[in-house]
Coordinates of C-alpha atoms and ligand atoms in Angstrom, one line a residue:
Chain M
X1141 CA -154.7 -50.2 50.7
X1142 CA -150.9 -51.3 50.2
X1143 CA -149.5 -53.9 47.4
X1144 CA -145.7 -54.6 47.1
X1145 CA -144.8 -56.2 44.1
X1146 CA -141.1 -57.7 43.6
X1147 CA -140.0 -54.7 45.7
X1148 CA -136.2 -54.7 46.4
X1149 CA -134.1 -51.8 48.4
X1150 CA -130.2 -51.6 48.0
X1151 CA -128.0 -49.2 50.0
X1152 CA -124.9 -47.7 48.6
X1153 CA -121.7 -48.9 50.8
X1154 CA -118.5 -47.4 49.9
X1155 CA -118.3 -49.0 46.2
X1156 CA -120.5 -51.8 46.7
X1157 CA -124.0 -51.8 47.9
X1158 CA -126.1 -53.9 50.2
X1159 CA -129.3 -55.3 49.6
X1160 CA -131.8 -54.6 52.8
X1161 CA -134.5 -55.9 50.9
X1162 CA -135.1 -58.2 48.4
X1163 CA -138.3 -59.3 46.3
X1164 CA -140.6 -58.5 48.6
X1165 CA -144.3 -59.6 47.8
X1166 CA -146.9 -58.3 50.3
X1167 CA -150.4 -56.9 50.5
X1168 CA -152.0 -55.2 53.4
X1169 CA -156.3 -54.8 53.4
X1170 CA -157.9 -51.8 55.3
X1171 CA -158.5 -52.8 58.9
X1172 CA -155.8 -54.8 59.2
X1173 CA -153.7 -55.2 62.3
X1174 CA -150.5 -56.6 61.7
X1175 CA -147.1 -57.0 62.4
X1176 CA -143.6 -57.3 61.1
X1177 CA -141.2 -59.5 63.0
X1178 CA -137.4 -59.9 62.7
X1179 CA -134.2 -60.0 64.1
X1180 CA -132.0 -56.5 64.3
X1181 CA -131.0 -55.8 61.0
X1182 CA -133.6 -57.7 59.2
X1183 CA -135.3 -54.9 57.3
X1184 CA -138.4 -54.0 59.3
X1185 CA -137.8 -50.0 59.4
X1186 CA -136.5 -50.2 55.6
X1187 CA -140.0 -51.6 54.6
X1188 CA -142.2 -49.3 56.9
X1189 CA -140.0 -46.2 55.6
X1190 CA -140.9 -47.4 51.9
X1191 CA -144.5 -48.2 52.7
X1192 CA -144.6 -44.8 54.4
X1193 CA -143.1 -43.1 51.2
X1194 CA -140.2 -41.7 53.4
X1195 CA -138.0 -43.9 51.1
X1196 CA -138.1 -45.2 47.9
X1197 CA -137.7 -48.7 46.4
X1198 CA -134.7 -49.7 44.4
X1199 CA -136.8 -52.2 42.3
X1200 CA -140.1 -53.6 42.0
X1201 CA -143.1 -51.2 42.9
X1202 CA -145.1 -50.6 46.1
X1203 CA -148.6 -49.0 45.9
X1204 CA -150.2 -47.3 48.8
X1205 CA -153.8 -45.8 48.5
X1206 CA -153.1 -45.9 45.0
X1207 CA -150.1 -44.1 44.6
X1208 CA -146.6 -45.6 43.4
X1209 CA -144.3 -44.6 45.9
X1210 CA -141.3 -45.0 43.6
X1211 CA -142.8 -42.1 41.3
X1212 CA -144.0 -39.8 43.8
X1213 CA -142.5 -36.0 43.8
X1214 CA -141.3 -35.1 47.5
X1215 CA -144.1 -32.9 47.6
X1216 CA -146.9 -35.6 46.4
X1217 CA -145.1 -38.2 49.1
X1218 CA -145.4 -35.3 51.7
X1219 CA -149.4 -35.0 50.7
X1220 CA -149.8 -38.9 51.0
X1221 CA -148.4 -38.8 54.6
X1222 CA -150.0 -35.8 56.1
X1223 CA -153.7 -36.7 54.6
X1224 CA -153.6 -40.4 55.4
X1225 CA -151.0 -41.8 57.7
X1226 CA -149.3 -41.7 61.1
X1227 CA -145.9 -42.7 62.0
X1228 CA -144.5 -43.7 65.2
X1229 CA -141.0 -43.8 64.6
X1230 CA -137.9 -45.7 66.3
X1231 CA -136.5 -42.6 67.5
X1232 CA -139.2 -40.8 68.2
X1233 CA -138.5 -37.4 66.5
X1234 CA -140.1 -35.0 68.6
X1235 CA -139.7 -31.4 67.9
X1236 CA -137.1 -30.3 70.7
X1237 CA -138.4 -26.5 70.8
X1238 CA -142.1 -27.4 71.2
X1239 CA -144.0 -28.6 74.2
X1240 CA -145.6 -32.1 74.6
X1241 CA -149.2 -30.3 73.3
X1242 CA -147.7 -28.0 70.4
X1243 CA -145.9 -31.9 69.1
X1244 CA -149.0 -33.5 69.4
X1245 CA -151.0 -30.9 67.8
X1246 CA -148.8 -30.5 64.9
X1247 CA -150.4 -32.9 62.6
X1248 CA -153.4 -31.3 63.0
X1249 CA -152.2 -27.9 61.9
X1250 CA -152.0 -29.4 58.3
X1251 CA -155.9 -30.2 58.3
X1252 CA -158.6 -27.5 58.6
X1253 CA -159.8 -27.4 62.1
X1254 CA -160.4 -24.9 64.7
X1255 CA -158.0 -24.1 67.6
X1256 CA -161.0 -25.5 70.0
X1257 CA -161.4 -28.9 67.4
X1258 CA -157.5 -29.2 67.8
X1259 CA -157.6 -28.9 71.6
X1260 CA -160.0 -31.4 72.0
X1261 CA -158.3 -34.1 69.9
X1262 CA -154.7 -33.2 71.5
X1263 CA -156.3 -33.8 74.9
X1264 CA -158.2 -37.2 73.8
X1265 CA -154.8 -38.3 72.3
X1266 CA -152.6 -37.5 75.7
X1267 CA -155.4 -39.1 77.4
X1268 CA -155.0 -42.6 75.9
X1269 CA -151.1 -42.3 76.5
X1270 CA -151.8 -41.1 80.2
X1271 CA -149.6 -38.1 79.8
X1272 CA -152.0 -35.0 80.4
X1273 CA -149.8 -34.4 83.3
X1274 CA -146.8 -33.7 81.1
X1275 CA -148.8 -31.4 78.5
X1276 CA -146.2 -28.2 79.1
X1277 CA -142.9 -30.3 79.4
X1278 CA -140.3 -30.3 76.3
X1279 CA -139.1 -33.3 75.1
X1280 CA -136.0 -33.0 77.0
X1281 CA -138.0 -32.8 80.4
X1282 CA -139.3 -36.1 79.7
X1283 CA -138.3 -39.7 80.4
X1284 CA -137.6 -42.1 77.7
X1285 CA -141.1 -43.8 77.8
X1286 CA -142.8 -40.5 78.0
X1287 CA -141.0 -39.5 74.8
X1288 CA -142.3 -42.7 73.2
X1289 CA -146.1 -42.1 74.2
X1290 CA -145.9 -38.7 73.1
X1291 CA -144.8 -40.1 69.3
X1292 CA -147.4 -42.6 69.7
X1293 CA -150.3 -40.2 70.5
X1294 CA -149.1 -37.6 67.8
X1295 CA -149.2 -40.5 65.1
X1296 CA -152.9 -41.3 66.5
X1297 CA -154.4 -37.7 67.1
X1298 CA -155.4 -37.0 63.4
X1299 CA -157.1 -40.7 63.2
X1300 CA -155.3 -41.6 59.9
X1301 CA -156.2 -44.4 57.6
X1302 CA -152.8 -46.2 58.4
X1303 CA -150.7 -46.0 61.3
X1304 CA -146.8 -47.4 60.7
X1305 CA -145.8 -48.4 64.4
X1306 CA -141.8 -49.1 64.3
X1307 CA -141.2 -50.7 68.0
X1308 CA -143.5 -48.7 69.4
X1309 CA -143.3 -50.3 73.1
X1310 CA -139.5 -50.4 72.7
X1311 CA -139.0 -48.2 76.1
X1312 CA -142.4 -49.1 77.8
X1313 CA -143.4 -51.2 80.9
X1314 CA -145.8 -54.0 80.8
X1315 CA -148.7 -51.8 82.0
X1316 CA -147.8 -48.7 79.6
X1317 CA -147.7 -50.8 76.5
X1318 CA -150.9 -52.5 77.1
X1319 CA -152.8 -49.1 77.8
X1320 CA -151.5 -48.1 74.3
X1321 CA -152.0 -51.5 72.6
X1322 CA -155.6 -51.4 73.7
X1323 CA -156.4 -47.8 72.5
X1324 CA -154.8 -48.9 69.0
X1325 CA -157.3 -52.0 68.9
X1326 CA -160.1 -49.7 69.6
X1327 CA -159.0 -47.4 67.0
X1328 CA -158.9 -50.2 64.5
X1329 CA -162.1 -51.7 65.6
X1330 CA -164.1 -48.2 65.5
X1331 CA -162.6 -46.5 62.3
X1332 CA -161.0 -49.5 60.6
X1333 CA -157.6 -47.7 61.1
X1334 CA -154.8 -50.0 59.6
X1335 CA -151.6 -50.9 62.0
X1336 CA -148.7 -52.1 60.7
X1337 CA -146.1 -52.7 63.5
X1338 CA -142.3 -53.7 63.3
X1339 CA -141.6 -55.5 66.4
X1340 CA -139.5 -58.0 68.6
X1341 CA -141.8 -57.3 71.6
X1342 CA -143.9 -60.6 72.8
X1343 CA -146.3 -57.9 74.4
X1344 CA -147.0 -56.7 71.0
X1345 CA -146.8 -60.0 69.1
X1346 CA -150.0 -61.0 71.4
X1347 CA -151.9 -58.5 69.9
X1348 CA -151.3 -59.1 66.2
X1349 CA -153.9 -60.9 63.9
X1350 CA -151.2 -61.4 61.2
X1351 CA -147.7 -62.1 61.5
X1352 CA -145.0 -61.5 58.6
X1353 CA -141.5 -62.9 59.2
X1354 CA -138.5 -61.1 57.8
X1355 CA -135.0 -62.3 57.8
X1356 CA -132.1 -60.6 56.1
X1357 CA -134.5 -58.7 54.0
X1358 CA -136.7 -61.6 52.8
X1359 CA -140.5 -62.4 53.9
X1360 CA -139.9 -66.5 55.2
X1361 CA -143.5 -66.8 56.6
X1362 CA -147.0 -64.6 56.5
X1363 CA -149.8 -65.6 58.4
X1364 CA -151.8 -66.0 61.8
Chain T
X40 CA -118.3 -48.7 95.2
X41 CA -121.6 -46.7 95.2
X42 CA -123.3 -45.1 98.6
X43 CA -126.3 -43.2 98.0
X44 CA -127.9 -41.7 101.1
X45 CA -130.9 -39.9 101.8
X46 CA -130.7 -38.5 98.2
X47 CA -133.3 -36.6 96.6
X48 CA -133.5 -34.9 93.0
X49 CA -135.9 -32.3 91.9
X50 CA -136.4 -30.5 88.1
X51 CA -137.7 -27.1 87.5
X52 CA -140.9 -27.1 86.0
X53 CA -142.3 -23.5 85.2
X54 CA -142.7 -21.8 88.3
X55 CA -142.8 -24.8 90.4
X56 CA -141.0 -28.1 90.7
X57 CA -141.2 -31.7 90.2
X58 CA -139.7 -34.4 92.4
X59 CA -138.0 -37.1 90.4
X60 CA -136.1 -39.0 93.0
X61 CA -137.0 -39.1 96.6
X62 CA -135.0 -39.9 99.7
X63 CA -133.1 -42.6 98.0
X64 CA -130.8 -44.8 100.1
X65 CA -128.7 -47.5 98.2
X66 CA -125.1 -49.4 98.2
X67 CA -123.5 -50.9 95.5
X68 CA -120.6 -53.3 96.0
X69 CA -117.8 -54.1 93.6
X70 CA -118.7 -57.0 91.4
X71 CA -122.9 -56.9 91.6
X72 CA -124.9 -57.4 88.8
X73 CA -128.2 -55.7 89.4
X74 CA -131.0 -53.7 88.1
X75 CA -133.3 -50.9 88.5
X76 CA -136.9 -51.7 87.8
X77 CA -139.6 -49.6 87.5
X78 CA -142.4 -48.0 85.1
X79 CA -141.8 -45.4 83.0
X80 CA -141.1 -42.1 84.3
X81 CA -140.3 -43.6 87.8
X82 CA -136.8 -42.0 87.8
X83 CA -134.7 -45.0 86.5
X84 CA -132.3 -42.8 84.1
X85 CA -131.9 -39.9 86.7
X86 CA -130.7 -42.4 89.4
X87 CA -128.3 -43.9 86.8
X88 CA -127.2 -40.4 85.7
X89 CA -126.5 -39.2 89.2
X90 CA -124.6 -42.4 89.6
X91 CA -122.7 -41.6 86.7
X92 CA -121.7 -38.0 87.5
X93 CA -123.7 -36.9 84.6
X94 CA -126.2 -35.0 86.7
X95 CA -125.9 -33.8 90.5
X96 CA -128.4 -34.6 93.4
X97 CA -130.7 -31.6 94.7
X98 CA -130.4 -33.2 98.5
X99 CA -128.4 -35.9 100.3
X100 CA -125.1 -37.5 99.2
X101 CA -124.1 -39.9 96.1
X102 CA -120.4 -41.3 96.6
X103 CA -119.1 -43.2 93.7
X104 CA -115.1 -44.6 93.9
X105 CA -114.4 -42.5 96.8
X106 CA -116.0 -38.9 95.1
X107 CA -119.0 -37.3 96.2
X108 CA -121.0 -36.4 92.8
X109 CA -122.6 -33.2 94.4
X110 CA -119.2 -31.9 94.8
X111 CA -117.1 -32.5 91.9
X112 CA -116.0 -30.1 89.0
X113 CA -117.2 -30.5 85.6
X114 CA -113.3 -31.6 84.5
X115 CA -113.5 -33.9 88.1
X116 CA -116.5 -35.5 87.2
X117 CA -115.5 -36.1 83.3
X118 CA -112.1 -37.7 84.5
X119 CA -113.8 -40.1 87.0
X120 CA -116.1 -41.5 84.0
X121 CA -113.3 -41.5 81.3
X122 CA -111.2 -43.4 83.9
X123 CA -113.9 -46.0 85.4
X124 CA -117.0 -45.9 84.0
X125 CA -119.0 -47.1 80.6
X126 CA -122.4 -45.9 79.7
X127 CA -125.1 -47.5 77.7
X128 CA -127.8 -44.6 77.1
X129 CA -131.1 -45.1 76.3
X130 CA -130.6 -42.5 73.4
X131 CA -127.2 -44.4 72.3
X132 CA -125.8 -40.7 72.0
X133 CA -123.1 -42.4 68.8
X134 CA -120.9 -39.6 67.2
X135 CA -123.0 -39.3 63.4
X136 CA -119.6 -38.3 61.8
X137 CA -117.8 -41.4 62.9
X138 CA -117.8 -44.9 61.6
X139 CA -118.5 -47.4 64.1
X140 CA -114.7 -48.5 64.3
X141 CA -114.1 -44.8 65.5
X142 CA -117.3 -44.5 68.1
X143 CA -116.2 -47.9 69.8
X144 CA -112.7 -46.8 69.7
X145 CA -113.1 -43.3 71.2
X146 CA -113.1 -43.9 75.0
X147 CA -110.1 -45.6 74.5
X148 CA -108.4 -42.3 72.9
X149 CA -108.5 -41.2 76.3
X150 CA -106.4 -43.7 77.7
X151 CA -102.8 -44.3 76.7
X152 CA -102.5 -47.2 74.4
X153 CA -100.7 -47.7 70.8
X154 CA -103.1 -47.8 67.8
X155 CA -102.5 -51.6 67.6
X156 CA -103.4 -52.2 71.3
X157 CA -106.5 -49.9 70.4
X158 CA -107.5 -52.1 67.3
X159 CA -107.6 -55.1 69.1
X160 CA -109.9 -54.0 71.9
X161 CA -112.2 -52.5 69.2
X162 CA -112.6 -55.8 67.1
X163 CA -112.9 -58.0 70.4
X164 CA -115.6 -55.4 71.3
X165 CA -117.4 -55.7 68.0
X166 CA -117.1 -59.5 68.3
X167 CA -119.3 -59.6 71.5
X168 CA -122.0 -57.6 69.5
X169 CA -121.6 -59.4 66.5
X170 CA -121.0 -56.1 64.4
X171 CA -117.8 -56.6 62.9
X172 CA -119.5 -56.7 59.2
X173 CA -120.7 -53.0 60.1
X174 CA -117.2 -51.7 61.1
X175 CA -116.9 -49.0 58.4
X176 CA -120.6 -47.9 58.5
X177 CA -121.9 -44.6 60.2
X178 CA -124.6 -44.1 62.4
X179 CA -127.3 -43.2 59.8
X180 CA -126.6 -46.7 58.0
X181 CA -127.5 -48.9 61.2
X182 CA -130.7 -50.1 62.1
X183 CA -132.1 -49.3 65.5
X184 CA -130.8 -52.5 67.3
X185 CA -127.0 -52.0 65.5
X186 CA -126.9 -48.9 66.7
X187 CA -127.8 -50.2 70.3
X188 CA -125.1 -52.7 69.9
X189 CA -122.3 -50.1 68.8
X190 CA -123.2 -48.3 72.1
X191 CA -123.0 -51.3 74.0
X192 CA -119.5 -52.2 72.7
X193 CA -118.4 -48.4 73.2
X194 CA -119.5 -49.1 76.9
X195 CA -117.4 -51.9 77.4
X196 CA -114.4 -51.5 75.0
X197 CA -112.0 -50.1 77.9
X198 CA -113.4 -52.9 80.5
X199 CA -114.3 -50.2 82.8
X200 CA -114.8 -51.0 86.6
X201 CA -118.5 -49.9 86.5
X202 CA -121.2 -50.1 83.4
X203 CA -124.3 -48.3 83.7
X204 CA -126.9 -49.7 81.3
X205 CA -130.1 -47.9 80.7
X206 CA -132.3 -49.9 78.8
X207 CA -129.9 -51.8 76.8
X208 CA -131.9 -54.3 74.9
X209 CA -134.9 -52.0 74.2
X210 CA -134.4 -52.6 70.4
X211 CA -132.9 -55.8 70.3
X212 CA -134.3 -59.2 69.6
X213 CA -134.2 -62.3 71.7
X214 CA -130.9 -63.6 70.3
X215 CA -129.2 -60.4 70.3
X216 CA -130.4 -59.6 74.0
X217 CA -128.7 -62.9 74.9
X218 CA -125.4 -62.5 72.9
X219 CA -124.9 -59.5 75.0
X220 CA -126.1 -60.1 78.2
X221 CA -124.1 -63.4 78.0
X222 CA -121.1 -61.1 77.2
X223 CA -121.7 -58.7 80.2
X224 CA -122.2 -61.7 83.0
X225 CA -118.4 -62.8 81.5
X226 CA -117.0 -59.7 82.3
X227 CA -118.9 -59.5 85.5
X228 CA -117.2 -63.0 86.7
X229 CA -113.5 -62.5 84.9
X230 CA -113.3 -59.0 85.5
X231 CA -115.5 -57.9 88.6
X232 CA -117.3 -55.4 86.6
X233 CA -119.9 -54.2 88.3
X234 CA -123.2 -53.7 86.1
X235 CA -126.1 -51.5 87.0
X236 CA -129.1 -51.9 84.5
X237 CA -132.5 -49.5 84.4
X238 CA -134.7 -52.1 82.6
X239 CA -138.2 -53.1 81.8
X240 CA -136.9 -56.2 79.7
X241 CA -138.1 -59.6 81.1
X242 CA -135.0 -61.1 79.4
X243 CA -132.6 -58.7 81.2
X244 CA -134.5 -59.1 84.6
X245 CA -133.9 -62.9 84.5
X246 CA -130.2 -62.6 84.4
X247 CA -130.1 -60.0 87.7
X248 CA -128.8 -61.0 90.8
X249 CA -130.5 -58.2 92.8
X250 CA -133.5 -56.2 92.1
X251 CA -134.4 -52.9 93.1
X252 CA -137.7 -51.5 92.5
X253 CA -138.2 -48.1 91.9
X254 CA -142.0 -46.2 91.7
X255 CA -142.7 -42.6 91.4
X256 CA -138.8 -41.9 92.5
X257 CA -138.8 -43.9 95.5
X258 CA -137.3 -47.5 96.0
X259 CA -140.2 -49.9 97.1
X260 CA -138.2 -53.2 97.3
X261 CA -134.5 -54.4 97.4
X262 CA -133.4 -57.7 97.0
X263 CA -133.0 -61.0 95.1
Ligands
LIG2052 N1 -135.0 -32.4 82.9 C1 -136.0 -32.6 83.3 N2 -137.0 -31.5 83.7 C2 -138.0 -31.8 84.1 N3 -138.5 -33.3 84.8 C3 -137.5 -34.1 84.3 C4 -136.4 -34.0 83.5 N4 -136.1 -35.6 83.5 C5 -137.1 -36.3 83.8 N5 -137.9 -35.3 84.2 C6 -139.0 -36.2 85.0 O1 -138.8 -37.0 86.0 C7 -139.2 -38.3 86.0 C8 -138.2 -39.5 86.0 O2 -137.7 -39.6 85.0 P1 -136.7 -40.5 84.2 O3 -136.1 -40.1 83.0 O4 -135.6 -40.7 85.5 O5 -137.7 -41.9 84.3 P2 -137.4 -43.4 83.8 O6 -138.1 -44.3 84.7 O7 -136.0 -43.5 83.3 O8 -138.4 -43.5 82.8 P3 -138.6 -44.3 81.4 O9 -138.8 -46.1 81.7 O10 -139.7 -43.7 80.7 O11 -137.3 -44.2 80.5 C9 -140.3 -38.2 84.8 O12 -141.7 -38.1 85.3 C10 -139.9 -37.3 83.9 O13 -140.7 -36.2 83.4
LIG2053 N1 -128.9 -45.9 55.0 C1 -128.4 -47.3 55.0 N2 -127.4 -47.4 54.6 C2 -126.9 -48.8 54.4 N3 -127.3 -49.6 55.1 C3 -128.5 -49.5 55.6 C4 -129.2 -48.1 55.7 N4 -130.2 -48.2 56.5 C5 -130.2 -49.3 56.9 N5 -129.2 -50.2 56.4 C6 -129.0 -51.5 56.8 O1 -129.9 -52.2 56.1 C7 -130.2 -53.6 57.0 C8 -131.8 -53.2 57.7 O2 -131.9 -52.1 58.3 P1 -133.1 -51.9 58.9 O3 -133.4 -50.4 59.8 O4 -134.3 -52.1 58.3 O5 -133.7 -53.1 59.9 P2 -134.5 -53.5 61.4 O6 -134.9 -54.6 60.9 O7 -135.3 -52.4 61.3 O8 -133.6 -53.5 62.6 P3 -133.8 -53.1 63.9 O9 -134.6 -54.2 64.3 O10 -132.3 -53.3 64.6 O11 -134.2 -52.0 64.3 C9 -129.4 -53.4 58.3 O12 -128.6 -54.3 57.8 C10 -128.8 -52.1 58.4 O13 -127.5 -51.8 58.6
LIG2054 MG1 -135.6 -51.0 63.1
LIG2055 MG1 -135.0 -43.9 81.5

């Protein structure tokens, strides 16, 4: 599904630059349920963003579903994302003028479906995250954890091939974290959905089948 | 320091309303290091916001440092906050156009100090959170956990009487969480700074001297 070779990411800082990721070599197969673990600032979000074609490498290659991320036009990258990927962002990125229902429905608008088909999927996704009672709320009427759960429902509603989950339980209590992780494990088993997490949360780590450790932009360990 | 009597908070929802906090009775004394613990949606942020005069109760009274929160003008509330309180928000609320230095310096601009006095305090606060190397970065150049640490430095730089910390470690790894909590414990011991946390994080809970459990807007337990 994803092959990363000798990939480096550098950010310009003033007259200099900062190397966020250094010489990354990783492969991810369909159906994996794995995590990138590391301290704050180690490069987890940067790596997820590149896999998700939201950013491009400075050097090396990252090939996702046969596409080289460094060589995609913005339109091609958007098409790759909308057809194949779901994102749970560290900052949720909900649309503030839309209701919970409309936020979760949004990725489905980009796929050919009737309004009734969309409705069934939206309700189902909100049931996974136990938020059907907030269906008409707007983001500014939600708690932090509720906003996070909406962002999770939105990522999973179209049952994408690849879900990139950046700290998906940061604002969730233990019970809500378990509910969501169980729903994710089910999708992984039933549909072979690939999940790649970035996390420090022990609650998430216990579910992972493969753990990749990242420290100062370098992979230091990769295994079970 | 804080006395809350029979306080209720209701939010309008369409033609109806939702009761986020119901008949809260709590007191907090100077020098406490305590937490409000509860599941997502239980009312933690709502309660911290009212104590912090960022919101007003629908019924009952909340008196903070001798001021009744329900009866303050916006100007009086802003004055109470700027002189006496530090906030760590669940959403960090950094100023996107300012550098890390300028974000942490901002609360000091409201206090009579020379630029050199401000500089010493800003550097000291950034040392507590181990971010002196990011001093000239803007928020969009920071990781999630780095942004959170800047928001913590900003809350503590003026050494306020009361710090309200909403999920302060949500995006932090264990080591960074320990560093910050140790710095907070020091301020609590040395300066009798009162800390009230909202949290689900076991790393934080182990440091608390008093735990208040909140479920569906009601206090269900209060003690050690
Ligand atoms: N502006 C608002 N309008 C309507 N309802 C609101 C508003 N703000 C919060 N609520 C509701 O009030 C309840 C309590 O919200 P609050 O943000 O205090 O929860 P919380 O305990 O901080 O949760 P979390 O752990 O998820 O951050 C939630 O059900 C939320 O949806
Ligand atoms: N746009 C940018 N410009 C400059 N530096 C950046 C930029 N984005 C990230 N960085 C830096 O790159 C490093 C890695 O950032 P990244 O967001 O990937 O970390 P992370 O592992 O996700 O951390 P966290 O656990 O705190 O979310 C950090 O030191 C960060 O400051
Ligand atoms: Mg991150
Ligand atoms: Mg909250």
